[in-house]
Tab-separated table of C-alpha atoms in Angstrom:
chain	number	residue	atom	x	y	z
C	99	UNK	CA	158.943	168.034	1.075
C	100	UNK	CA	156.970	164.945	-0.444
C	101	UNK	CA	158.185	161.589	0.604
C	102	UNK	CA	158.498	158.082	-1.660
C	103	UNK	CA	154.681	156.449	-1.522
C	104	UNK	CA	155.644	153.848	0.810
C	105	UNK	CA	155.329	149.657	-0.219
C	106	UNK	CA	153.258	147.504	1.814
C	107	UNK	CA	154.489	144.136	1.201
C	108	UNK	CA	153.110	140.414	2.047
C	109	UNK	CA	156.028	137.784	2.173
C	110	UNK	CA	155.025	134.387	3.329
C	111	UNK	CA	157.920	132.863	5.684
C	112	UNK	CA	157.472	128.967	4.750
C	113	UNK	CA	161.137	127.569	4.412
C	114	UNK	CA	159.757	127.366	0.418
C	115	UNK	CA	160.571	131.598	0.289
C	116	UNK	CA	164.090	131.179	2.025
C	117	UNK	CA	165.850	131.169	-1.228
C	118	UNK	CA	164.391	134.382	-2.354
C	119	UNK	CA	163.269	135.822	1.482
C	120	UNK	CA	166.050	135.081	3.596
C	121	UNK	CA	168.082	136.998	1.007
C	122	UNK	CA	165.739	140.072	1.024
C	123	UNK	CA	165.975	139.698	4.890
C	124	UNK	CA	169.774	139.988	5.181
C	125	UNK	CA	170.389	142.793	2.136
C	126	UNK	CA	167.492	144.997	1.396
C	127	UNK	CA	167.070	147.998	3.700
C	128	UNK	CA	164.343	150.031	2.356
C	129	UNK	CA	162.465	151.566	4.961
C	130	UNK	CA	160.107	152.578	2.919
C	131	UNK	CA	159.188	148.987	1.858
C	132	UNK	CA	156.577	148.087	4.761
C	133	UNK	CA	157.098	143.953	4.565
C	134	UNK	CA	154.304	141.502	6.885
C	135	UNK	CA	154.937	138.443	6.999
C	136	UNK	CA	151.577	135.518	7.216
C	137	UNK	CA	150.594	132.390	5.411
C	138	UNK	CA	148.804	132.335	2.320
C	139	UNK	CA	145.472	132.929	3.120
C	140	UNK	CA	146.075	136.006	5.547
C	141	UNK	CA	147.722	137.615	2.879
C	142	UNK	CA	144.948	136.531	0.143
C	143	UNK	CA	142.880	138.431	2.571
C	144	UNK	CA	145.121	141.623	3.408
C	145	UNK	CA	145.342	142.138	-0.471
C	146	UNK	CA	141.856	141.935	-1.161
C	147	UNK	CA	141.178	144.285	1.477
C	148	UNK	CA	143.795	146.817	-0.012
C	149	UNK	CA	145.734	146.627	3.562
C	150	UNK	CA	148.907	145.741	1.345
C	151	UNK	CA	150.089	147.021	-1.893
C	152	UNK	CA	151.737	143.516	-3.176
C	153	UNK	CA	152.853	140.138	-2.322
C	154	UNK	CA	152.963	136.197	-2.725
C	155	UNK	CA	149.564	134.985	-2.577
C	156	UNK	CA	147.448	131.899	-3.360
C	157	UNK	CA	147.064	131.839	-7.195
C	158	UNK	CA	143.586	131.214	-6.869
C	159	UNK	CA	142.997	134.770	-5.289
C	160	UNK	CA	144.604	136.208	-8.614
C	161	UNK	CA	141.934	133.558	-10.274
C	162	UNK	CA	138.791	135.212	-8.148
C	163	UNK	CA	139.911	139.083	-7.970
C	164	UNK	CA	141.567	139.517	-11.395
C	165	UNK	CA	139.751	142.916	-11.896
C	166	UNK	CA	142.183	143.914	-8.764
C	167	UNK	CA	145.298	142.708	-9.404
C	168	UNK	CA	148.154	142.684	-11.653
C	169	UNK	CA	150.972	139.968	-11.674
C	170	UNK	CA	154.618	140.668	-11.316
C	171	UNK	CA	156.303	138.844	-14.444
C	172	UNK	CA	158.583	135.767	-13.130
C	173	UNK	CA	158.036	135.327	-9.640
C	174	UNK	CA	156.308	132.465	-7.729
C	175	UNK	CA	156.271	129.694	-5.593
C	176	UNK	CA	156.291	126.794	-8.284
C	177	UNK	CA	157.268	123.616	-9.295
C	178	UNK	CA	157.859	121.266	-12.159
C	179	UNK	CA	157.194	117.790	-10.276
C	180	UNK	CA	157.069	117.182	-6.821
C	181	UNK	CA	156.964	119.980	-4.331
C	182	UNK	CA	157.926	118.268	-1.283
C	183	UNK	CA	155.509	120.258	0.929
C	184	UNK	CA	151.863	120.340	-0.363
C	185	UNK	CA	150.621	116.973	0.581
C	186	UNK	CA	147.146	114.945	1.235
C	187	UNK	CA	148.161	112.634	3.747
C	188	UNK	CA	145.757	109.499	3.673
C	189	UNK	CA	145.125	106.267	6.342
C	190	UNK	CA	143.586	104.879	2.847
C	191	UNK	CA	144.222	105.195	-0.928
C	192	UNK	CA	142.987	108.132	-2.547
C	193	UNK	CA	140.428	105.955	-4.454
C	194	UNK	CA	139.201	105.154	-0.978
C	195	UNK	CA	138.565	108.353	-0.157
C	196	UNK	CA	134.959	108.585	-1.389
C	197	UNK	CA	132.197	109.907	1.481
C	198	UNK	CA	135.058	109.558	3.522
C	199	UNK	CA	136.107	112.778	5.676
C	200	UNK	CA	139.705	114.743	4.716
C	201	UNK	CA	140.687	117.957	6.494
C	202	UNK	CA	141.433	120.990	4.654
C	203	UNK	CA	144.471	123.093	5.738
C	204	UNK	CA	143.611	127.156	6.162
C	205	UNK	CA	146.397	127.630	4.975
C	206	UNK	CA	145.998	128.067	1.383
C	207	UNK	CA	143.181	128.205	-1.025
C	208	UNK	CA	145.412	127.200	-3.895
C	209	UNK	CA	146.056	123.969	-2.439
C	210	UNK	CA	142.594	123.459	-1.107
C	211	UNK	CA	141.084	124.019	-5.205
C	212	UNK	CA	144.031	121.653	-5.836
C	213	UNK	CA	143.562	118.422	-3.829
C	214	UNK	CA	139.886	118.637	-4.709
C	215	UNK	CA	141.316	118.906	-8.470
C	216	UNK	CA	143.055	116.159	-7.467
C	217	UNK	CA	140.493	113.680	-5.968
C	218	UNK	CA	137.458	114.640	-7.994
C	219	UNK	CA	138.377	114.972	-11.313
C	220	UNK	CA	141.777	112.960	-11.646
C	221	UNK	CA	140.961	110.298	-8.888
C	222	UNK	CA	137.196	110.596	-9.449
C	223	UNK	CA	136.189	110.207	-5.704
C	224	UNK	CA	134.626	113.377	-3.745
C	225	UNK	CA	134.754	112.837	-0.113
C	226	UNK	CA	133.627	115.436	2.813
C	227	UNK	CA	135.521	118.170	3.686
C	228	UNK	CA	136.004	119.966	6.402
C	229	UNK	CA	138.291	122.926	7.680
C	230	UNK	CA	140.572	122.769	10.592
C	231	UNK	CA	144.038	122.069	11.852
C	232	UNK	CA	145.874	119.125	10.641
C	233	UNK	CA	148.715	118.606	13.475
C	234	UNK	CA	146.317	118.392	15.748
C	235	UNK	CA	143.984	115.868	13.336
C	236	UNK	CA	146.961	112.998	13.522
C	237	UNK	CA	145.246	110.949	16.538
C	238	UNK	CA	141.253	111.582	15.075
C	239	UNK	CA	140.667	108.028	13.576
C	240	UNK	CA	137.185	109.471	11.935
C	241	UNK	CA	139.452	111.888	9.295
C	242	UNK	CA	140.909	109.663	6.396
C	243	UNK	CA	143.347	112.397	5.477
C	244	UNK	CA	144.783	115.535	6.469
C	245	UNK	CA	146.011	118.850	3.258
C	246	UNK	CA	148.984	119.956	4.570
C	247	UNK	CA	151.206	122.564	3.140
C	248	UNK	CA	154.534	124.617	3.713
C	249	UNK	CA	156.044	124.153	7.077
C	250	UNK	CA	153.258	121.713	8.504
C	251	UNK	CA	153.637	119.246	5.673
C	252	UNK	CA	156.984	118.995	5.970
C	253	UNK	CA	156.651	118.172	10.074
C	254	UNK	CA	153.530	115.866	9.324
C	255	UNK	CA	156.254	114.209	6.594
C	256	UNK	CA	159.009	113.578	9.204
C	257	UNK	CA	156.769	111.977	11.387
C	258	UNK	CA	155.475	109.089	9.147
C	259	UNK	CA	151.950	108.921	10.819
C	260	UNK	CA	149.955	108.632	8.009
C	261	UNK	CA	150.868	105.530	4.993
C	262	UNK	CA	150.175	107.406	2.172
C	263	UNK	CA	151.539	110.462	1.371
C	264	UNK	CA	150.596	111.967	-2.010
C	265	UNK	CA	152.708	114.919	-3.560
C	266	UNK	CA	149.891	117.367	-4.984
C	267	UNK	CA	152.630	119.022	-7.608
C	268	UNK	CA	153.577	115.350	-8.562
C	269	UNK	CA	149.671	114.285	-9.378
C	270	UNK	CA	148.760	117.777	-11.109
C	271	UNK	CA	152.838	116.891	-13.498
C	272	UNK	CA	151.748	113.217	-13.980
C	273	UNK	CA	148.340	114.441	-14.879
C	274	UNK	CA	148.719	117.645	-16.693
C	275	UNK	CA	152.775	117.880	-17.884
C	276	UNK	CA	152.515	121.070	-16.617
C	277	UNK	CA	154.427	123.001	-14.184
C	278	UNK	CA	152.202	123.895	-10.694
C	279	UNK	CA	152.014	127.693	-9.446
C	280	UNK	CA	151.133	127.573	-6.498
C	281	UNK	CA	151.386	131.402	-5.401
C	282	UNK	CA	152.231	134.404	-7.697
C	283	UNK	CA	153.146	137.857	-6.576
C	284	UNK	CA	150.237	139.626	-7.170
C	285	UNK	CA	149.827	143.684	-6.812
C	286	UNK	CA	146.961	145.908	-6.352
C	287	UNK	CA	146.252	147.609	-9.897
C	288	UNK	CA	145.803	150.856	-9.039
C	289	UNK	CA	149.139	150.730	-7.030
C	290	UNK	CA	151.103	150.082	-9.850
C	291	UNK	CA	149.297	152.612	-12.147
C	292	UNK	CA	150.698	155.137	-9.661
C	293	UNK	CA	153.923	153.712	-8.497
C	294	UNK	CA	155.731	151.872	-11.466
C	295	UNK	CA	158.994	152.773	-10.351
C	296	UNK	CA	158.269	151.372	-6.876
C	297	UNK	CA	156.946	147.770	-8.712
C	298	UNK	CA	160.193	148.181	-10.742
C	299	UNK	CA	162.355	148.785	-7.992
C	300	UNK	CA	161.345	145.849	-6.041
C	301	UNK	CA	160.873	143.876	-9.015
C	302	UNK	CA	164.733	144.028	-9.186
C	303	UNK	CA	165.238	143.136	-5.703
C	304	UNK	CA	163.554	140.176	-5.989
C	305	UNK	CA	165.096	139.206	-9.003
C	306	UNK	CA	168.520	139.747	-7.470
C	307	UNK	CA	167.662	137.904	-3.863
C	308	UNK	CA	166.146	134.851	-6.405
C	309	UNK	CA	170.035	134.736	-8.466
C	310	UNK	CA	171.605	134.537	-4.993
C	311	UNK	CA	169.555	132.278	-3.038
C	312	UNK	CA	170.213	130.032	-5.253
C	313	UNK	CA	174.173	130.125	-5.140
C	314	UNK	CA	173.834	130.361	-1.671
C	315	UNK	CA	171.258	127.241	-0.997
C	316	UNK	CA	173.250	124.940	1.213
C	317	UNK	CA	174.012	128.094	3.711
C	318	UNK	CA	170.298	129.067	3.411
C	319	UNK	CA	169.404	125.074	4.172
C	320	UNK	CA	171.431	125.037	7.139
C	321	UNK	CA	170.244	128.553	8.151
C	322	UNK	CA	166.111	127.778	8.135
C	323	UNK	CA	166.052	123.359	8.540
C	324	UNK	CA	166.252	124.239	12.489
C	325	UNK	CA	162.935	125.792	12.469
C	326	UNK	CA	161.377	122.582	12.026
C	327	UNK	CA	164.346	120.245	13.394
C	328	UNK	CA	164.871	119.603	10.066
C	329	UNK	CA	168.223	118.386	8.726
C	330	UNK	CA	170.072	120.650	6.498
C	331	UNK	CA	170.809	117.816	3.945
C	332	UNK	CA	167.045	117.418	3.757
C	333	UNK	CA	166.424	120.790	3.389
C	334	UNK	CA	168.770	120.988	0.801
C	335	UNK	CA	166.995	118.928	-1.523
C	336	UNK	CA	163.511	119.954	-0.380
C	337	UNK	CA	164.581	123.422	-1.257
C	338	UNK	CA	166.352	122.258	-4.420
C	339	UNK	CA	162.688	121.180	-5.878
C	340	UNK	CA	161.157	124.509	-5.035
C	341	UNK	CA	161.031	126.908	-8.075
C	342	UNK	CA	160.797	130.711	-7.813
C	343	UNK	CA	160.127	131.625	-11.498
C	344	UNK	CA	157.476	132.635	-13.602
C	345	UNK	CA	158.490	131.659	-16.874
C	346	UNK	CA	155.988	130.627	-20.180
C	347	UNK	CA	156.002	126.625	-18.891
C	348	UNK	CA	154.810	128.038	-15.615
C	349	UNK	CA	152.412	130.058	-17.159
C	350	UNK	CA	150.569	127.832	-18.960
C	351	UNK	CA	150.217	125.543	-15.712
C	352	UNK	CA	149.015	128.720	-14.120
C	353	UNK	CA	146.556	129.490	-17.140
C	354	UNK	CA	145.195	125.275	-17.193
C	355	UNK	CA	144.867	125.386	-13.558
C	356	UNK	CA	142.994	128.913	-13.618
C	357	UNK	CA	140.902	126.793	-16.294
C	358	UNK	CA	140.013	124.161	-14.345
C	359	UNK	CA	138.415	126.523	-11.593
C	360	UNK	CA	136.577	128.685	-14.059
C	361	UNK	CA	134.816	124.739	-14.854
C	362	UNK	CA	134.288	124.386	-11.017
C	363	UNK	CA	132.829	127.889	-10.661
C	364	UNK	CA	135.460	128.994	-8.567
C	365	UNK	CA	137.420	131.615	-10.601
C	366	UNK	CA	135.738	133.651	-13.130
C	367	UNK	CA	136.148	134.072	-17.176
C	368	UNK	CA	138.318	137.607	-16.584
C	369	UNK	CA	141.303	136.059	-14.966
C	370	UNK	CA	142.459	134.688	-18.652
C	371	UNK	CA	144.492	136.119	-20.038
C	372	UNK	CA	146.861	136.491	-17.221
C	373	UNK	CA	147.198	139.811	-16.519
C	374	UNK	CA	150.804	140.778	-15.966
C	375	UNK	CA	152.979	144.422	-14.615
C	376	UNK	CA	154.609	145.827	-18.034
């Protein structure tokens, strides 16, 4: 007897899923939905490399593989202001920051294309960049600033080492009045061509773990803050900025930031239009 195609999923386990993940986590029991949990860039990789069928990923690996991918209508990791965790934290100014050295999180690529967004074309400064791990950058006096995302930024924002902290989804709003996606759940084309039922199926799941994480967001906040000794108030209203939609506002911050690295000659011409699951 045939079996259901099985789903191999990426989730990424910041404390900016738990409204949606920690959901899926305690209600969906599908066997046959394979789920691996990494950061952004792991899974940016797994997908390329067709070792996963779907997941949240950086939305610049939509922008640089759209022949690959489709995009699963209303689900991200967005938001309309600040985000609260994707930050450059700086020992100077960001107008400072010119030939000046800031360390890149590998975390993300999204964020990465972001903050250099950020400081070259809003800030007009480019400084030198470099690649490594930003906890362990706090006591180097020769890096200006640190790009930290998800669970790091939020420790590196407890801590209050650094004296300017800049809110990357704040800048790109203030900039662009435009939403920031920062990670879209992307699938593998061919995957969905064969499986629609599947991409439906979990399409509705996700949809349904979105609508109650968010009723349930002060249980969910008490639930994940300890990971990071972080106070459930705080994570409250951390998670409270966090939006997990894809909706046309989102899109079209999606589609100008998709622009802006097509300029920069890192996404290509074929990623517009979006591409999206029907």
């Amino acid at each position: 007897m045939l079996t259901d195609p099985k789903a191999r999923i990426g989730m990424v386990n910041f404390i900016n899923t738990a409204p949606l993940y920690d959901v899926w986590l305690r209600t969906v029991r599908r066997p046959d939905w394979t789920v691996v949990e990494a950061a952004p860039s792991d899974l940016n990789r797994k997908l390329n490399a067709e070792q996963q069928d779907m997941g949240l990923v950086s939305s610049q690996e939509y922008a640089t593989h759209p022949e690959k991918y489709l995009l699963l209508d209303d689900i991200s990791i967005s938001a309309s202001g600040p985000v609260g965790s994707v930050f450059l934290f700086s020992r100077c100014e960001p107008d400072d920051l010119a030939g000046r050295l800031v360390l890149l999180s590998r975390q993300s690529q999204t964020s990465v294309s972001l903050v250099k967004i950020i400081l070259e074309d809003f800030y007009g400064v480019v400084p030198w960049y470099k690649v490594g791990s930003v906890l362990e950058a706090q006591d180097n006096s020769d890096i200006s600033a640190v790009l930290a995302i998800g669970d790091e930024a939020l420790i590196l924002a407890q801590n209050n080492i650094y004296p300017h902290k800049i809110d990357l989804g704040k800048i790109w709003h203030d900039k662009t009045s435009l939403p920031f996606v920062f990670a879209v759940w992307a699938m593998r084309e061919e995957f969905c061509r064969n499986n629609p039922e599947i991409v439906r199926d979990i399409h509705r799941e996700l949809l349904r773990c979105r609508q109650e994480g968010r009723k349930d967001l002060q249980n969910i906040s008490k639930r994940v803050g300890p990971r990071i000794s972080m106070d459930a108030n705080a994570c409250y209203d951390y998670l409270r900025g966090i939006e997990h939609d894809l909706g046309p506002e989102k899109k079209k911050g999606l589609i100008r930031f998709i622009e802006y690295l097509i300029e920069r000659g890192e996404g290509v011409p074929e990623a517009l239009p979006l591409k999206m699951f029907s």
